[in-house]
Amino acid sequence: MGSTSRKHKPNEWAAKINHTHIINDSFIKNFINNCSLPMSSFDIDKSDTDCLKTLNANIHNPIKYILAVDGGYTTVEVKKNFPSAQFAFFQFGAVLFNIEDLDALSKKPFIFPEDMQKLHNLERFKLAIPIKNIVVKTESSLKDSIRKSVYDFFMKERDQTSLMETLKWFIFEEYSDTPTDSYSLASNPNLNVGTGEFILKRNSINSDYTFNSPSGIVYLTDVFRLHEVIDEEHGAIGILGYLTRLIEQLILVHFMRIIFKCQKQWLKEFLFIADGPLSFSGQTANMHKPMRNLCNYFLQSENLFLVGLEKSGPFVEHAREIADPPSGKPVLDRGKYILPSNKYIYKYIIPGDFSTMHYGKTSYYSGKVIFHSYDGQILVLTVPVPDKNAIINPKKKDFANLDIILLNIQKLKCDMYDDTVVPVALANKLVSLANHPSKVLLEKFATSTYNK
């Protein structure tokens, strides 16, 4: 009798020619021919670049301190025979410099361990959540396990305060003289997804930052709506990017609150830097509304210098195309910046119909800035704008303190990564959880701790 060994390999020759069926298919050819791609620099109409502006480098610089936040996560398997059982470990770092130290560090092409000692302050925030096939012993489901894990993270006391106190201050606008009385949660996390709108009333919040409902406890952190996209079987890996960006920005809000509470005049001397665009993505996108309210309040009552820096994505690719094209004269010269309009974005960066689409209206509280610095950095930034319509046809006046922000960002050049700045590079280096060896060590840690 012939053997049916699993080691027998199928004929591989046929697999190597299967692509020809796609190449020769007229339906596929027509599909590709009907697709639009981002444009090259030589395709840009000169009339669309009349919004180019020049950085005013001769203005007074009030910034004395820079605070940057970055974060990262890694996923690990905790049981050899059940690789689907996974945790996610997060680490976030906030680094604080004074501008004098940054002036010195920015002249160095690389950052060494001794340079780390120039930090005035580093604070790390750590979080672990189950993301698949794991349930916290006190909870009945993966969804409730993640809800409780995020709640506990926000409740943790740090320097006599907590992120939860900041979240309440942020959601109910307690920084103003007229706080809001309620916040509408689109779905009650204790009911089926898409049902049961729940109103969070400020005067009904319990001392532990929970709310009572007939169907069960509602946490204040449920405003993030993560519960809507957690699947008990397929897990919650899809929330990790949303959660990372959310916490990074709320850590910045946390420090804004502390400064506002202790010495609010210092807000005029701080530049706050976030890694990534000033926006909230996925289920957390609703947070852009209270964040815009906070930014508008501070800009009017005190002052606010806040910027997000992007390291990758279509805007970064477009920025390099127009500032440093493979051939020909650059569209964006050194010392210039552009505030891309909604039309410009959908015409040159993200193919789409600008007449029916409104970029970032449900997630961004900021507008894009593409900047080619005098020393050759090519940067994509986001800066708070007063309302979503400012993105349609942006004006410089909508981008408060823009020249001051660009002036300081230009001073912080760092060659550790392409087109990034010293504070973000340091924060990234101090908190990043690299696949090797961090992931291996975290897997061993999680496995050994679980077995105990």
mmCIF file with all atom_site columns, C-alpha atoms in Angstrom, residues 279-367:
data_model
loop_
_atom_site.group_PDB
_atom_site.id
_atom_site.type_symbol
_atom_site.label_atom_id
_atom_site.label_alt_id
_atom_site.label_comp_id
_atom_site.label_asym_id
_atom_site.label_entity_id
_atom_site.label_seq_id
_atom_site.pdbx_PDB_ins_code
_atom_site.Cartn_x
_atom_site.Cartn_y
_atom_site.Cartn_z
_atom_site.occupancy
_atom_site.B_iso_or_equiv
_atom_site.pdbx_formal_charge
_atom_site.auth_seq_id
_atom_site.auth_comp_id
_atom_site.auth_asym_id
_atom_site.auth_atom_id
_atom_site.pdbx_PDB_model_num
ATOM 1  C CA . SER A 1 279 ? -6.733  63.020 16.457  1.00 0.00 ? 279 SER A CA 1
ATOM 2  C CA . PHE A 1 280 ? -8.545  60.052 17.922  1.00 0.00 ? 280 PHE A CA 1
ATOM 3  C CA . SER A 1 281 ? -9.186  56.996 15.788  1.00 0.00 ? 281 SER A CA 1
ATOM 4  C CA . GLY A 1 282 ? -11.674 54.172 15.593  1.00 0.00 ? 282 GLY A CA 1
ATOM 5  C CA . GLN A 1 283 ? -14.137 53.864 18.451  1.00 0.00 ? 283 GLN A CA 1
ATOM 6  C CA . THR A 1 284 ? -12.300 56.544 20.446  1.00 0.00 ? 284 THR A CA 1
ATOM 7  C CA . ALA A 1 285 ? -12.858 59.182 17.730  1.00 0.00 ? 285 ALA A CA 1
ATOM 8  C CA . ASN A 1 286 ? -15.609 60.804 19.793  1.00 0.00 ? 286 ASN A CA 1
ATOM 9  C CA . MET A 1 287 ? -12.917 62.129 22.129  1.00 0.00 ? 287 MET A CA 1
ATOM 10 C CA . HIS A 1 288 ? -11.953 64.738 19.521  1.00 0.00 ? 288 HIS A CA 1
ATOM 11 C CA . LYS A 1 289 ? -14.923 66.899 20.577  1.00 0.00 ? 289 LYS A CA 1
ATOM 12 C CA . PRO A 1 290 ? -14.002 67.374 24.262  1.00 0.00 ? 290 PRO A CA 1
ATOM 13 C CA . MET A 1 291 ? -10.360 67.732 23.196  1.00 0.00 ? 291 MET A CA 1
ATOM 14 C CA . ARG A 1 292 ? -11.235 70.555 20.800  1.00 0.00 ? 292 ARG A CA 1
ATOM 15 C CA . ASN A 1 293 ? -13.255 72.228 23.570  1.00 0.00 ? 293 ASN A CA 1
ATOM 16 C CA . LEU A 1 294 ? -10.262 72.017 25.912  1.00 0.00 ? 294 LEU A CA 1
ATOM 17 C CA . CYS A 1 295 ? -7.848  73.439 23.323  1.00 0.00 ? 295 CYS A CA 1
ATOM 18 C CA . ASN A 1 296 ? -10.192 76.303 22.442  1.00 0.00 ? 296 ASN A CA 1
ATOM 19 C CA . TYR A 1 297 ? -10.656 77.164 26.103  1.00 0.00 ? 297 TYR A CA 1
ATOM 20 C CA . PHE A 1 298 ? -6.926  77.246 26.848  1.00 0.00 ? 298 PHE A CA 1
ATOM 21 C CA . LEU A 1 299 ? -6.162  79.236 23.700  1.00 0.00 ? 299 LEU A CA 1
ATOM 22 C CA . GLN A 1 300 ? -8.659  81.873 24.765  1.00 0.00 ? 300 GLN A CA 1
ATOM 23 C CA . SER A 1 301 ? -8.069  81.974 28.515  1.00 0.00 ? 301 SER A CA 1
ATOM 24 C CA . GLU A 1 302 ? -4.345  81.197 28.858  1.00 0.00 ? 302 GLU A CA 1
ATOM 25 C CA . ASN A 1 303 ? -2.441  80.037 25.799  1.00 0.00 ? 303 ASN A CA 1
ATOM 26 C CA . LEU A 1 304 ? -1.582  76.645 24.392  1.00 0.00 ? 304 LEU A CA 1
ATOM 27 C CA . PHE A 1 305 ? 1.305   75.330 22.350  1.00 0.00 ? 305 PHE A CA 1
ATOM 28 C CA . LEU A 1 306 ? 0.416   71.817 21.215  1.00 0.00 ? 306 LEU A CA 1
ATOM 29 C CA . VAL A 1 307 ? 1.614   69.876 18.177  1.00 0.00 ? 307 VAL A CA 1
ATOM 30 C CA . GLY A 1 308 ? 1.490   66.338 16.824  1.00 0.00 ? 308 GLY A CA 1
ATOM 31 C CA . LEU A 1 309 ? 4.303   64.927 14.694  1.00 0.00 ? 309 LEU A CA 1
ATOM 32 C CA . GLU A 1 310 ? 3.777   62.225 12.079  1.00 0.00 ? 310 GLU A CA 1
ATOM 33 C CA . LYS A 1 311 ? 6.590   59.862 11.119  1.00 0.00 ? 311 LYS A CA 1
ATOM 34 C CA . SER A 1 312 ? 4.859   57.797 8.429   1.00 0.00 ? 312 SER A CA 1
ATOM 35 C CA . GLY A 1 313 ? 1.806   57.602 6.220   1.00 0.00 ? 313 GLY A CA 1
ATOM 36 C CA . PRO A 1 314 ? 0.531   59.255 3.029   1.00 0.00 ? 314 PRO A CA 1
ATOM 37 C CA . PHE A 1 315 ? 1.077   62.816 4.252   1.00 0.00 ? 315 PHE A CA 1
ATOM 38 C CA . VAL A 1 316 ? 4.718   62.071 5.068   1.00 0.00 ? 316 VAL A CA 1
ATOM 39 C CA . GLU A 1 317 ? 5.192   60.441 1.667   1.00 0.00 ? 317 GLU A CA 1
ATOM 40 C CA . HIS A 1 318 ? 3.643   63.454 -0.051  1.00 0.00 ? 318 HIS A CA 1
ATOM 41 C CA . ALA A 1 319 ? 5.775   65.846 2.006   1.00 0.00 ? 319 ALA A CA 1
ATOM 42 C CA . ARG A 1 320 ? 8.953   64.155 0.828   1.00 0.00 ? 320 ARG A CA 1
ATOM 43 C CA . GLU A 1 321 ? 7.682   64.140 -2.744  1.00 0.00 ? 321 GLU A CA 1
ATOM 44 C CA . ILE A 1 322 ? 7.122   67.915 -2.854  1.00 0.00 ? 322 ILE A CA 1
ATOM 45 C CA . ALA A 1 323 ? 10.108  68.940 -0.708  1.00 0.00 ? 323 ALA A CA 1
ATOM 46 C CA . ASP A 1 324 ? 12.721  66.506 -2.007  1.00 0.00 ? 324 ASP A CA 1
ATOM 47 C CA . PRO A 1 325 ? 11.544  65.037 -5.324  1.00 0.00 ? 325 PRO A CA 1
ATOM 48 C CA . PRO A 1 326 ? 13.678  62.428 -7.128  1.00 0.00 ? 326 PRO A CA 1
ATOM 49 C CA . SER A 1 327 ? 14.165  64.912 -9.948  1.00 0.00 ? 327 SER A CA 1
ATOM 50 C CA . GLY A 1 328 ? 13.274  68.495 -10.683 1.00 0.00 ? 328 GLY A CA 1
ATOM 51 C CA . LYS A 1 329 ? 12.785  71.555 -8.520  1.00 0.00 ? 329 LYS A CA 1
ATOM 52 C CA . PRO A 1 330 ? 11.001  71.062 -5.192  1.00 0.00 ? 330 PRO A CA 1
ATOM 53 C CA . VAL A 1 331 ? 7.523   72.502 -4.832  1.00 0.00 ? 331 VAL A CA 1
ATOM 54 C CA . LEU A 1 332 ? 8.130   73.209 -1.143  1.00 0.00 ? 332 LEU A CA 1
ATOM 55 C CA . ASP A 1 333 ? 11.413  75.091 -0.583  1.00 0.00 ? 333 ASP A CA 1
ATOM 56 C CA . ARG A 1 334 ? 13.262  75.339 2.710   1.00 0.00 ? 334 ARG A CA 1
ATOM 57 C CA . GLY A 1 335 ? 11.719  77.698 5.215   1.00 0.00 ? 335 GLY A CA 1
ATOM 58 C CA . LYS A 1 336 ? 8.282   77.211 3.662   1.00 0.00 ? 336 LYS A CA 1
ATOM 59 C CA . TYR A 1 337 ? 5.164   75.397 4.830   1.00 0.00 ? 337 TYR A CA 1
ATOM 60 C CA . ILE A 1 338 ? 1.810   74.566 3.362   1.00 0.00 ? 338 ILE A CA 1
ATOM 61 C CA . LEU A 1 339 ? -1.597  74.255 5.007   1.00 0.00 ? 339 LEU A CA 1
ATOM 62 C CA . PRO A 1 340 ? -3.266  71.646 2.784   1.00 0.00 ? 340 PRO A CA 1
ATOM 63 C CA . SER A 1 341 ? -6.935  72.307 2.150   1.00 0.00 ? 341 SER A CA 1
ATOM 64 C CA . ASN A 1 342 ? -9.588  69.626 1.895   1.00 0.00 ? 342 ASN A CA 1
ATOM 65 C CA . LYS A 1 343 ? -9.386  69.922 -1.900  1.00 0.00 ? 343 LYS A CA 1
ATOM 66 C CA . TYR A 1 344 ? -5.587  69.637 -1.882  1.00 0.00 ? 344 TYR A CA 1
ATOM 67 C CA . ILE A 1 345 ? -5.680  66.555 0.372   1.00 0.00 ? 345 ILE A CA 1
ATOM 68 C CA . TYR A 1 346 ? -8.094  64.607 -1.833  1.00 0.00 ? 346 TYR A CA 1
ATOM 69 C CA . LYS A 1 347 ? -6.528  65.798 -5.056  1.00 0.00 ? 347 LYS A CA 1
ATOM 70 C CA . TYR A 1 348 ? -2.872  65.074 -4.288  1.00 0.00 ? 348 TYR A CA 1
ATOM 71 C CA . ILE A 1 349 ? -2.490  62.985 -1.110  1.00 0.00 ? 349 ILE A CA 1
ATOM 72 C CA . ILE A 1 350 ? -5.470  60.693 -0.535  1.00 0.00 ? 350 ILE A CA 1
ATOM 73 C CA . PRO A 1 351 ? -7.415  60.083 -3.765  1.00 0.00 ? 351 PRO A CA 1
ATOM 74 C CA . GLY A 1 352 ? -11.046 60.977 -3.275  1.00 0.00 ? 352 GLY A CA 1
ATOM 75 C CA . ASP A 1 353 ? -13.849 63.392 -4.090  1.00 0.00 ? 353 ASP A CA 1
ATOM 76 C CA . PHE A 1 354 ? -13.266 66.569 -2.097  1.00 0.00 ? 354 PHE A CA 1
ATOM 77 C CA . SER A 1 355 ? -16.765 67.835 -2.917  1.00 0.00 ? 355 SER A CA 1
ATOM 78 C CA . THR A 1 356 ? -18.397 65.019 -0.949  1.00 0.00 ? 356 THR A CA 1
ATOM 79 C CA . MET A 1 357 ? -15.670 64.174 1.596   1.00 0.00 ? 357 MET A CA 1
ATOM 80 C CA . HIS A 1 358 ? -14.469 66.197 4.583   1.00 0.00 ? 358 HIS A CA 1
ATOM 81 C CA . TYR A 1 359 ? -11.085 65.070 5.841   1.00 0.00 ? 359 TYR A CA 1
ATOM 82 C CA . GLY A 1 360 ? -10.911 64.276 9.547   1.00 0.00 ? 360 GLY A CA 1
ATOM 83 C CA . LYS A 1 361 ? -14.209 65.877 10.516  1.00 0.00 ? 361 LYS A CA 1
ATOM 84 C CA . THR A 1 362 ? -15.136 63.031 12.905  1.00 0.00 ? 362 THR A CA 1
ATOM 85 C CA . SER A 1 363 ? -11.708 62.374 14.397  1.00 0.00 ? 363 SER A CA 1
ATOM 86 C CA . TYR A 1 364 ? -9.340  65.379 14.100  1.00 0.00 ? 364 TYR A CA 1
ATOM 87 C CA . TYR A 1 365 ? -9.304  68.435 16.346  1.00 0.00 ? 365 TYR A CA 1
ATOM 88 C CA . SER A 1 366 ? -6.380  69.789 14.343  1.00 0.00 ? 366 SER A CA 1
ATOM 89 C CA . GLY A 1 367 ? -5.238  70.767 10.876  1.00 0.00 ? 367 GLY A CA 1
#
